[in-house]
Coordinates of C-alpha atoms in Angstrom, one line a residue:
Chain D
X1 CA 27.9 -26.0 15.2
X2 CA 28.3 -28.5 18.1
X3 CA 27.4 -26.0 21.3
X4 CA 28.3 -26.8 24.7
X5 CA 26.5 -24.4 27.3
X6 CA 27.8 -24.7 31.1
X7 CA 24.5 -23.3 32.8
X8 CA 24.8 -21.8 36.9
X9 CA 22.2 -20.6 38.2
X10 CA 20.3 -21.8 41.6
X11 CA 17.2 -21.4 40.1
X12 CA 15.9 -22.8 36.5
X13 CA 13.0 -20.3 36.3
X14 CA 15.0 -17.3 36.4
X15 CA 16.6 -14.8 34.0
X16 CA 19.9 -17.0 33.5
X17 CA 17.5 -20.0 33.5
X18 CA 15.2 -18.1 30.5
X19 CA 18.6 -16.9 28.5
X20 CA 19.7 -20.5 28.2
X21 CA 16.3 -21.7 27.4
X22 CA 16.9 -19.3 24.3
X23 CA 19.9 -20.5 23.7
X24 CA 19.2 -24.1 23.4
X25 CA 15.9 -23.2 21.6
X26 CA 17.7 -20.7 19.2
X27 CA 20.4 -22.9 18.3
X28 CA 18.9 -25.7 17.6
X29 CA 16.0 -24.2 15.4
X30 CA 19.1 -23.1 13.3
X31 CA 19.8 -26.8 12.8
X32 CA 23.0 -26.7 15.3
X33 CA 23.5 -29.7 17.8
X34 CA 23.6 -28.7 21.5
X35 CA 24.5 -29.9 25.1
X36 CA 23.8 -28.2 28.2
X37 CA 25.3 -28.8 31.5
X38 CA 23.2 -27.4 34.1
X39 CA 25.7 -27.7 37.2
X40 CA 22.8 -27.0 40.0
X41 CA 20.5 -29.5 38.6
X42 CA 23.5 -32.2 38.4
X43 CA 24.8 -31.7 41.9
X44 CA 27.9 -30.5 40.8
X45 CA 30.5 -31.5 43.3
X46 CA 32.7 -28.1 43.3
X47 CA 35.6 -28.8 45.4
X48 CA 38.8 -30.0 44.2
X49 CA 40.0 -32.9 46.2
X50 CA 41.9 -36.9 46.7
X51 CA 38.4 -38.5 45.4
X52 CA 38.8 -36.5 42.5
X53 CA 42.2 -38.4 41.0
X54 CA 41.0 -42.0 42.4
X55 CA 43.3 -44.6 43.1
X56 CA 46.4 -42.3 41.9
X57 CA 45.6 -39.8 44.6
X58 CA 49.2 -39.3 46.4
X59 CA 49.1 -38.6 50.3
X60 CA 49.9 -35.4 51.1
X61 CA 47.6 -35.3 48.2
X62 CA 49.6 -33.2 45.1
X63 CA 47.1 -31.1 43.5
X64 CA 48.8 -30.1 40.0
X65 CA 50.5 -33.5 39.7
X66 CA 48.2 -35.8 41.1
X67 CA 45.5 -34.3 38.8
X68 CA 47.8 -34.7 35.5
X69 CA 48.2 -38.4 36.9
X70 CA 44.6 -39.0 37.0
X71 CA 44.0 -37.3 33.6
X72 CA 46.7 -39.4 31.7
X73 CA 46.0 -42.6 33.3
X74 CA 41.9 -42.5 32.8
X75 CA 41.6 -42.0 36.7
X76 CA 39.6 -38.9 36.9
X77 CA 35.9 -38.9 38.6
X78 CA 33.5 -39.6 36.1
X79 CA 32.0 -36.9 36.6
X80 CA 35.3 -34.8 35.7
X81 CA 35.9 -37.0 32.3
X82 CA 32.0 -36.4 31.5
X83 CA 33.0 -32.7 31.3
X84 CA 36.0 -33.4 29.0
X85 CA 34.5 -35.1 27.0
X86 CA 32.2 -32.3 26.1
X87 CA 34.5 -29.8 25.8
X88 CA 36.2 -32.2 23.1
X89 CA 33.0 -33.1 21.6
X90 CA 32.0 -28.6 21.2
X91 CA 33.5 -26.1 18.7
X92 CA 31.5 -23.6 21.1
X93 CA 31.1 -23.1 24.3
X94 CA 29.1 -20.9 26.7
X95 CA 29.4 -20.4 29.9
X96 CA 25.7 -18.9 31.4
X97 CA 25.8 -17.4 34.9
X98 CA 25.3 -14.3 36.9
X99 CA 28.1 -12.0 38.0
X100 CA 28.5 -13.0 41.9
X101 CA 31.3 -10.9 43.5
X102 CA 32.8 -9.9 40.3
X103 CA 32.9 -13.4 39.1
X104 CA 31.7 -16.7 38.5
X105 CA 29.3 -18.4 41.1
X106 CA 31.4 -20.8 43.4
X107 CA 29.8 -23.9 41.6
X108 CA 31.1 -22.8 38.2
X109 CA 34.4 -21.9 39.4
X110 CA 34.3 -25.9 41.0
X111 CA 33.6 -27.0 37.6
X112 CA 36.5 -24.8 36.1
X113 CA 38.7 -26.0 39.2
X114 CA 38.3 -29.8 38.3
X115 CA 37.3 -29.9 34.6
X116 CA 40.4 -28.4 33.9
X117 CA 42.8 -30.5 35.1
X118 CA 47.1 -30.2 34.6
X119 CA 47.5 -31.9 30.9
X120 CA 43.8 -30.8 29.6
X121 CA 43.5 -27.2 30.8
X122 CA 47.2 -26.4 31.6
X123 CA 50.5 -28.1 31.8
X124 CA 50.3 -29.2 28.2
X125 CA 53.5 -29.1 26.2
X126 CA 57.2 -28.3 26.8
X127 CA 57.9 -26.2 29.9
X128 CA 61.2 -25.1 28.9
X129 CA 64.0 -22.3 29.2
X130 CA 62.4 -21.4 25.6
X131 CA 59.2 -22.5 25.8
X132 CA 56.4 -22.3 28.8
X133 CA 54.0 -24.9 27.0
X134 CA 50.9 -25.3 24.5
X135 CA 48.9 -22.2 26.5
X136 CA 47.4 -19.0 25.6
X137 CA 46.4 -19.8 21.9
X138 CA 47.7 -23.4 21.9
X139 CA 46.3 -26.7 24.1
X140 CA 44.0 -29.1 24.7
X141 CA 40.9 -27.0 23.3
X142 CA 42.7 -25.2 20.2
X143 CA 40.1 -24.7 17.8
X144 CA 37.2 -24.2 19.8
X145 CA 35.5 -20.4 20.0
X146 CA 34.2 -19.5 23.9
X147 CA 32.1 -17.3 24.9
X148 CA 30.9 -15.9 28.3
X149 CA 27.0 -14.8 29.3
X150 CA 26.2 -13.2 31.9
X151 CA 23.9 -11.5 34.2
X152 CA 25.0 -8.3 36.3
X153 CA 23.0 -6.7 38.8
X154 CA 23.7 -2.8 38.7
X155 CA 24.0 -0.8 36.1
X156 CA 26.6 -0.4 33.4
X157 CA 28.0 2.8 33.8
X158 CA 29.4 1.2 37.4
X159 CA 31.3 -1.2 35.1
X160 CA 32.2 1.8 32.4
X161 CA 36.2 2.8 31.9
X162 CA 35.8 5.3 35.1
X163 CA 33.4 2.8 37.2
X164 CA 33.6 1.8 40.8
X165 CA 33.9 -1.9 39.8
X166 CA 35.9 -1.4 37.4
X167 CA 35.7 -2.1 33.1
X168 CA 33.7 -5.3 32.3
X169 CA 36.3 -6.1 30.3
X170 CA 39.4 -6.1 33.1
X171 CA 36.8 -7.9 35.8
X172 CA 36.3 -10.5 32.6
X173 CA 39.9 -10.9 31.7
X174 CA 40.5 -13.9 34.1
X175 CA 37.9 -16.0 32.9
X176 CA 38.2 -15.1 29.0
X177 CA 41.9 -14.7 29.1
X178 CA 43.2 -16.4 32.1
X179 CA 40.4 -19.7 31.9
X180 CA 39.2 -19.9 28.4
X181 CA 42.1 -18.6 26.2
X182 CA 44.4 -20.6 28.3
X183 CA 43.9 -24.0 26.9
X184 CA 43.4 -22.2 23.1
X185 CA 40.0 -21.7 22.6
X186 CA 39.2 -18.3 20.8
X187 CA 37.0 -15.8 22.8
X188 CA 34.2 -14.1 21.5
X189 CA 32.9 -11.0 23.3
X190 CA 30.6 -11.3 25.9
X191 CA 26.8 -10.8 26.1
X192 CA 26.3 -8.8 29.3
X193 CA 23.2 -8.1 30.7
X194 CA 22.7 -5.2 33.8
X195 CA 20.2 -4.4 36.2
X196 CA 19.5 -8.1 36.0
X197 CA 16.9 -8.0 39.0
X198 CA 14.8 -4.5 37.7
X199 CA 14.5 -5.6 34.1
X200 CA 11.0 -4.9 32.8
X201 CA 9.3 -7.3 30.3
X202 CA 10.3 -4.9 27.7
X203 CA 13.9 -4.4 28.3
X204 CA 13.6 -8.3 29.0
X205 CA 12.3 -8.6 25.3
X206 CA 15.0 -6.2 23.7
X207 CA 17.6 -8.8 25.5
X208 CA 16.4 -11.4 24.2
X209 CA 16.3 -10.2 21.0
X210 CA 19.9 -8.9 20.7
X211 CA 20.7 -12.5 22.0
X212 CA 18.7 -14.3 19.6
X213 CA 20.8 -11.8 16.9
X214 CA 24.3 -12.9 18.9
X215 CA 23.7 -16.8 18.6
X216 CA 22.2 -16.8 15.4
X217 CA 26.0 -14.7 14.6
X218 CA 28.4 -16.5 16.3
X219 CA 29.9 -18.1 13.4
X220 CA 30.8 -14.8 11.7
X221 CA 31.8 -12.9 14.7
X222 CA 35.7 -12.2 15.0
X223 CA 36.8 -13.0 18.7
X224 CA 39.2 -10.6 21.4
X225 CA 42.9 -10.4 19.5
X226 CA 44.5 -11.9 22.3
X227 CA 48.0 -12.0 21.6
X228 CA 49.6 -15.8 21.1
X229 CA 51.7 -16.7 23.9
X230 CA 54.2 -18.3 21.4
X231 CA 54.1 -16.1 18.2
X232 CA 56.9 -14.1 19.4
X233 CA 55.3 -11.3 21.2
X234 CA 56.7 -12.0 24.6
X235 CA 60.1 -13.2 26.1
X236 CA 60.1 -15.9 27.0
X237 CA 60.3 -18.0 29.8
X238 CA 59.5 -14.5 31.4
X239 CA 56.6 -14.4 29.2
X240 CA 56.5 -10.4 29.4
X241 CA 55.3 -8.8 26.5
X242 CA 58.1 -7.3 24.4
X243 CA 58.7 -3.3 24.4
X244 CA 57.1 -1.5 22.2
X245 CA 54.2 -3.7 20.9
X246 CA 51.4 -2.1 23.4
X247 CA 48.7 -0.8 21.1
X248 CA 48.4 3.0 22.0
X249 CA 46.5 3.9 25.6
X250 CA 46.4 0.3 26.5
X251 CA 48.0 -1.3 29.7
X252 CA 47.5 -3.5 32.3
X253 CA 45.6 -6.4 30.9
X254 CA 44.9 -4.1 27.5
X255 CA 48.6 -4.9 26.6
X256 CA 47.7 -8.5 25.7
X257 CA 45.2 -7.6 22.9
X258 CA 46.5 -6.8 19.8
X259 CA 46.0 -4.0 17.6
Chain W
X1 CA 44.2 -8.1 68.0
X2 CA 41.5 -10.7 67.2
X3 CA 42.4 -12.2 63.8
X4 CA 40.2 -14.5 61.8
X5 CA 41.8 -16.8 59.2
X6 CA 40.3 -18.4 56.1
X7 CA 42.3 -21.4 55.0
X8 CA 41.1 -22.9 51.6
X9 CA 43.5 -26.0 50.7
X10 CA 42.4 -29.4 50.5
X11 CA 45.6 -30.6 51.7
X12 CA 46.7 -29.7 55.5
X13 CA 50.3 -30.7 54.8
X14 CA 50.8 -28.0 52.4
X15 CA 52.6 -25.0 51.8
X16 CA 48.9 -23.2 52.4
X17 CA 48.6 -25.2 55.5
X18 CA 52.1 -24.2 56.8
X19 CA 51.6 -20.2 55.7
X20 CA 48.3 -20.7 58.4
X21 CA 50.3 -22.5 61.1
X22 CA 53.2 -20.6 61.1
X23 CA 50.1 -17.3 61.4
X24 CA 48.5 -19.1 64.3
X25 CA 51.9 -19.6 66.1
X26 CA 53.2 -16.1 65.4
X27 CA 50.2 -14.6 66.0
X28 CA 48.9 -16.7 69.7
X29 CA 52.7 -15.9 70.4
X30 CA 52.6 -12.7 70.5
X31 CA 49.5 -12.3 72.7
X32 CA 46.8 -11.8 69.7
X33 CA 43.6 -14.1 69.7
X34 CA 43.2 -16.2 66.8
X35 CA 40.6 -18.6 65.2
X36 CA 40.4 -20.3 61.9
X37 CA 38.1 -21.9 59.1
X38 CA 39.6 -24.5 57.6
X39 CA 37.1 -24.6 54.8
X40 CA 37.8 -28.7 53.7
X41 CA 38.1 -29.9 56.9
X42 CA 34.9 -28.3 57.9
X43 CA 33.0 -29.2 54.6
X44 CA 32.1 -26.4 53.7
X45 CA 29.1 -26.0 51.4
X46 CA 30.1 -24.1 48.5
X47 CA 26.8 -23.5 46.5
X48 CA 24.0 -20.9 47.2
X49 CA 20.9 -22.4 47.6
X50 CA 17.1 -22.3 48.7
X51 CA 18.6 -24.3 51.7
X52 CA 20.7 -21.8 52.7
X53 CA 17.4 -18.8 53.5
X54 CA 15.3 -21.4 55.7
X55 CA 11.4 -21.0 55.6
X56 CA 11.8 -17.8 53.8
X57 CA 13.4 -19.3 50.6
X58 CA 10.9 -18.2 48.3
X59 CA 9.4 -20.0 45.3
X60 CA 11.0 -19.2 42.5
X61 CA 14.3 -18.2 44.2
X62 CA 15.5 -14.9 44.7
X63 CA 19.1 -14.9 45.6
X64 CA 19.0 -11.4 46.7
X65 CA 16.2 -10.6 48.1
X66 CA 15.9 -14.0 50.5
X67 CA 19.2 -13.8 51.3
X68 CA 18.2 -10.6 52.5
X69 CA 15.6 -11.6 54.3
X70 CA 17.0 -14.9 56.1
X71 CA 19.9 -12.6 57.5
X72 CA 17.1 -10.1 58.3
X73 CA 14.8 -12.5 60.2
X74 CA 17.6 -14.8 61.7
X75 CA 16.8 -17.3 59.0
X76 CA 20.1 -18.1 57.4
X77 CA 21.8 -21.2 57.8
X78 CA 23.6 -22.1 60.9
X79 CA 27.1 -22.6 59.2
X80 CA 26.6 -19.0 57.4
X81 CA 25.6 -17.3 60.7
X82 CA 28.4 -18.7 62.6
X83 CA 31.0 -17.5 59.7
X84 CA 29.2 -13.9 60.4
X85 CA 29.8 -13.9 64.5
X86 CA 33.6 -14.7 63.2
X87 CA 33.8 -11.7 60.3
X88 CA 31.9 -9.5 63.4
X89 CA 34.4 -10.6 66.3
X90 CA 37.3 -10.3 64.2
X91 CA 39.3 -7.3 63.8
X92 CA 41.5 -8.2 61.3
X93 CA 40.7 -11.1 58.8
X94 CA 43.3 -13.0 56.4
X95 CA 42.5 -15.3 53.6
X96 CA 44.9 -17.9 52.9
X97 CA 45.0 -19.6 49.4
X98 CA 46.3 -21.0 46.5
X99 CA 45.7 -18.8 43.3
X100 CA 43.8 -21.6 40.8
X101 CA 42.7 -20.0 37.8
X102 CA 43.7 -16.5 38.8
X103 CA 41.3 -16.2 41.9
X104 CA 40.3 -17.9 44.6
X105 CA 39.3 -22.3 45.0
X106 CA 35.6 -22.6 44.3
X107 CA 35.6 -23.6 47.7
X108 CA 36.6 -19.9 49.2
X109 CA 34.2 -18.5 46.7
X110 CA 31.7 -20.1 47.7
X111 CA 32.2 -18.8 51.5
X112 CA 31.8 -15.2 49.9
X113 CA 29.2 -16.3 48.0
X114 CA 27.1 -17.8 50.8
X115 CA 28.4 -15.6 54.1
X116 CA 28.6 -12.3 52.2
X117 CA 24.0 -12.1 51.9
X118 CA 22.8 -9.0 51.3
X119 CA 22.1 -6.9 54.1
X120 CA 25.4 -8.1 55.4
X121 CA 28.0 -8.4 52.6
X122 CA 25.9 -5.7 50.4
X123 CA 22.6 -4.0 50.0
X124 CA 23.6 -1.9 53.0
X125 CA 22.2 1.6 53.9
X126 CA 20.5 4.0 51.3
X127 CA 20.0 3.1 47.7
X128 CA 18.7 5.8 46.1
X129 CA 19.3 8.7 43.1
X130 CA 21.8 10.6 45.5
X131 CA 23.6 7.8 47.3
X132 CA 24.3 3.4 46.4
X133 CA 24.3 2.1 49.5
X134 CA 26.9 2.4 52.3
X135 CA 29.9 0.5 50.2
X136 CA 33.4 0.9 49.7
X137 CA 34.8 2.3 52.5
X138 CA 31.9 1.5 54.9
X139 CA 29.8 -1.1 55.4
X140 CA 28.5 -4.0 58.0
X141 CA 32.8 -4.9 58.2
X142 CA 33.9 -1.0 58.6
X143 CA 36.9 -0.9 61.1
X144 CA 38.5 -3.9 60.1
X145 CA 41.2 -4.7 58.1
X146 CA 42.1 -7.4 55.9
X147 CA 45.0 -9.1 53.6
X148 CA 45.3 -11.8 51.4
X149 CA 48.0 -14.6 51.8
X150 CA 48.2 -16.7 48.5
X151 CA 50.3 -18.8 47.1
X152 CA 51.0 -18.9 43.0
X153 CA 52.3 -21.5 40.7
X154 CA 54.5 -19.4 38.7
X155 CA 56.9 -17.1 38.6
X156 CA 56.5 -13.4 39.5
X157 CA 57.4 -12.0 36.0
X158 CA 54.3 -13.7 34.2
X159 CA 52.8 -11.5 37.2
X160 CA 54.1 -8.6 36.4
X161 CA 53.3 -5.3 34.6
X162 CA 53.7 -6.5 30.9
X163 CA 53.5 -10.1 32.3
X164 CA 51.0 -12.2 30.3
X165 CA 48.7 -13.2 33.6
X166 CA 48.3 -9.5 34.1
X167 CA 49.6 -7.5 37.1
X168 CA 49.2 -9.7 40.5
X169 CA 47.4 -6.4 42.0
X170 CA 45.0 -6.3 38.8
X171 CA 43.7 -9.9 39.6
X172 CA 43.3 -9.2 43.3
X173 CA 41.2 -5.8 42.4
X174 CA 37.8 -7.9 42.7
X175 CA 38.8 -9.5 45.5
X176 CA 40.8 -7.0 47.7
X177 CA 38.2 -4.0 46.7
X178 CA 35.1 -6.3 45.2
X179 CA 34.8 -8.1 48.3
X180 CA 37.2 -6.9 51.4
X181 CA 37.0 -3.1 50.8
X182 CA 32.8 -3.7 49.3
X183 CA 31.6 -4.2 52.9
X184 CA 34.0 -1.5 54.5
X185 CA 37.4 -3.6 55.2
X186 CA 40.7 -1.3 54.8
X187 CA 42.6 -3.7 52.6
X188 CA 46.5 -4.3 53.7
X189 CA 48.6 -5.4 50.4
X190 CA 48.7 -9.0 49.8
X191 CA 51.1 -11.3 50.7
X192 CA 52.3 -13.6 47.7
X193 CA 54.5 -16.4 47.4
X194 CA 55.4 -17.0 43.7
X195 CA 56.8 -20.6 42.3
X196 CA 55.0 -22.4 45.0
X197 CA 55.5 -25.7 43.5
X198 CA 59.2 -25.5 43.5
X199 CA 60.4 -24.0 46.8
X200 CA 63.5 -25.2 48.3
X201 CA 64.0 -25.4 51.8
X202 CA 65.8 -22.2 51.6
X203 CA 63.5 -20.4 49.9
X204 CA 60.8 -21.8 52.3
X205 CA 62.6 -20.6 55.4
X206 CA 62.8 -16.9 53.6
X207 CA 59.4 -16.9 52.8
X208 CA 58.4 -17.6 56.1
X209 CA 60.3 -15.4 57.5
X210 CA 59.1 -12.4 55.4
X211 CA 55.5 -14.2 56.7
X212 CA 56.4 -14.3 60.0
X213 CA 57.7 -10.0 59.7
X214 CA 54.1 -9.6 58.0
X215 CA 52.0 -11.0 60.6
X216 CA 54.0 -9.3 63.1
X217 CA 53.5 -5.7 61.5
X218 CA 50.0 -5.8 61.0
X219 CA 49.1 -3.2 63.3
X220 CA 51.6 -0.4 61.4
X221 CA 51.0 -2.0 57.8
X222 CA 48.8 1.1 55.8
X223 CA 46.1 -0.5 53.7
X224 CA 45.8 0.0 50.0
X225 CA 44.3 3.6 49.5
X226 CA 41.3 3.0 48.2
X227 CA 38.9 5.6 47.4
X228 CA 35.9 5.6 49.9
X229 CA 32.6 5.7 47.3
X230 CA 31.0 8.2 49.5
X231 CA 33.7 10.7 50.4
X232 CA 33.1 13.3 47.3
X233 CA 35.6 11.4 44.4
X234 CA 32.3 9.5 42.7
X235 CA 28.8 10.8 40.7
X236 CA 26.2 9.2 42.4
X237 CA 24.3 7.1 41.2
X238 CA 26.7 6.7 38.0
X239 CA 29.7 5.8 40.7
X240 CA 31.9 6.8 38.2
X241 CA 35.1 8.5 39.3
X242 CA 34.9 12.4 38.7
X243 CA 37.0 13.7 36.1
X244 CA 40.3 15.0 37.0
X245 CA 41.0 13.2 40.1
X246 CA 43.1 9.9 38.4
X247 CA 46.6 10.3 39.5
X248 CA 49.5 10.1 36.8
X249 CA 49.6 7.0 34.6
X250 CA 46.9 5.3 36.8
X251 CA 43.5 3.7 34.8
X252 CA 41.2 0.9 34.7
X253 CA 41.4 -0.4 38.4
X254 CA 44.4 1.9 39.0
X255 CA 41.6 4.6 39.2
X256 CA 40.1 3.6 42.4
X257 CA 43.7 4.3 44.2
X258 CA 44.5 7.4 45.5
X259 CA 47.6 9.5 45.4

């Protein structure tokens, strides 16, 4: 495998920091090529703005079509096109970070926000009356398997089906669904760790374990039946799933997994 | 009232920056007191860091417990503190955004990441076996209110119930009751402007109309029901909700809404 890890954590010397040290140690003890983009350590710029899309940069700046611009025309920072280029260059990617305010850390959100510009991580193919592009199984990173890390700091019955916060699984449907299955990659489930901050060097050792056993896995493991955007479950330009397709007890984002 | 707005576009001249200048005029019109962030123009600082706790940055980091501590001991950066007097003079607080990737610009994040520090934004009150901390309900912000005002690239029926994107009030869950409702905001439903890419001057005009009707209602608007974590509906410390309670056809976030 060619592994792309996105890494965002403040500090290198902490649990995110040792679960990506396993990663890249793991991996490439199993012979597998890998790339790690630690986003605090390269000053990651996360804010989406004109110096972004260089000299095509329209004023009033444009964001969704200034950024295609940029992206078809070899315009994009460097630092943006760096990105890309890995993304191309992976058929896996992980993204390693702790769960701040029920998502991603502002600087990996940044790096979503301008990594994925319009023509790499949307706006790709027709937009039509009968088609709404290449998206949601189709795009710019079809063929690719994702998968999310992450560290949470309470514990998991808060993120169970009846939990304050709400299932892991709805909380991580924007990012797996909405950001990774978006420009086609395949998602694989997520490692989840809680009670990040209280985790004693034992538990710590039975993590690491189970995510040695997850890595060492990932190319037999089946990834979340998303449904295709364009395989004829949904109307479309609506894109509504059809009647009748939802898998018993499922709704809300449920509805878009099959089976 | 005293309202506190959030802005979080890169571009003034946008549809973002007219939905805040039409809430400034209707809102200084009608006698209410009103001050702004305009995140870009103040360059903000979206990522946590040891820079933002002070001298008490410890070595390694600890996100939560020196962020803890510099909002404990005065420590915290001056930009973070002064984003704190705002949230604690404010009585009513709107965000203003454009949806990117299904939540908020890293940009916005990161003011939640770095302005929400424990002891402020969380880790407030008793954390014990019998009771997690005075969340949900109440909370350093209890009193005020808040509401979202975003703007969204497409249409409403990809946000819809069966709509692929999931249901708009699904992907505003972690933000509306993760962050707003966490620290003891009553959450007023969001205001949302669909195809915000394509308005025509007509549809502008309505929209800012139905803005301009929102803004002026505040003060009647009932928040989103939310259940209060420690009002009797929740195990403690499981914070699951009790069986029985769910009202009909409501689950996964659905759950934490009453009646």
């Amino acid at each position: 495998m060619k592994v792309f890890i996105v890494h965002a954590h403040p500090e290198r010397r902490s649990l995110n920091g040792a679960l990506t040290d396993i990663a890249v140690e793991t991996l490439s003890g199993a012979g597998h090529e890998v790339r790690v983009s630690d986003l605090y350590a390269m000053r990651w710029k996360s804010t989406v703005d004109a110096a972004d899309f260089g000299p095509v940069a329209s004023d009033p700046l444009d964001v969704v079509r200034d950024s295609g611009r940029a992206h078809e025309s070899g315009a994009l920072a460097a630092d943006v096109r760096a990105e890309q280029e890995k993304l191309r260059w992976a058929d896996t990617v992980i993204l390693q970070f702790p769960l701040w305010w029920y998502t991603m850390p502002a600087i990996l959100k940044g790096w979503v926000d301008r990594v994925f510009t319009h023509g790499f991580g949307y706006g790709v193919g027709e937009h039509s009356d009968t088609r709404y592009g290449d998206r949601f199984g189709e795009g710019a990173l079809q063929g690719r398997r994702a998968m999310l890390s992450l560290t949470v700091g309470g514990p998991e019955s808060h993120y169970s089906d009846r939990g304050i916060n709400g299932p892991i699984d709805d909380l991580l449907y924007p990012i797996q669904h909405g950001v990774l299955y978006h420009p086609g990659m395949a998602v694989l489930p997520p490692f989840v760790l809680y009670r990040a901050g209280r985790l004693s060097a034992e538990a710590f050792a039975d993590a690491a374990g189970r995510w040695r056993e997850r890595l060492l896995s990932l190319e037999e493991t089946e990834p979340v039946p998303y449904r295709a955007q364009n395989a004829g479950d949904y109307e479309i330009p609506a894109v509504r799933l059809r009647a009748g397709l939802e898998a018993p007890g499922r709704s809300g984002f449920g509805l878009h997994i099959a089976g």
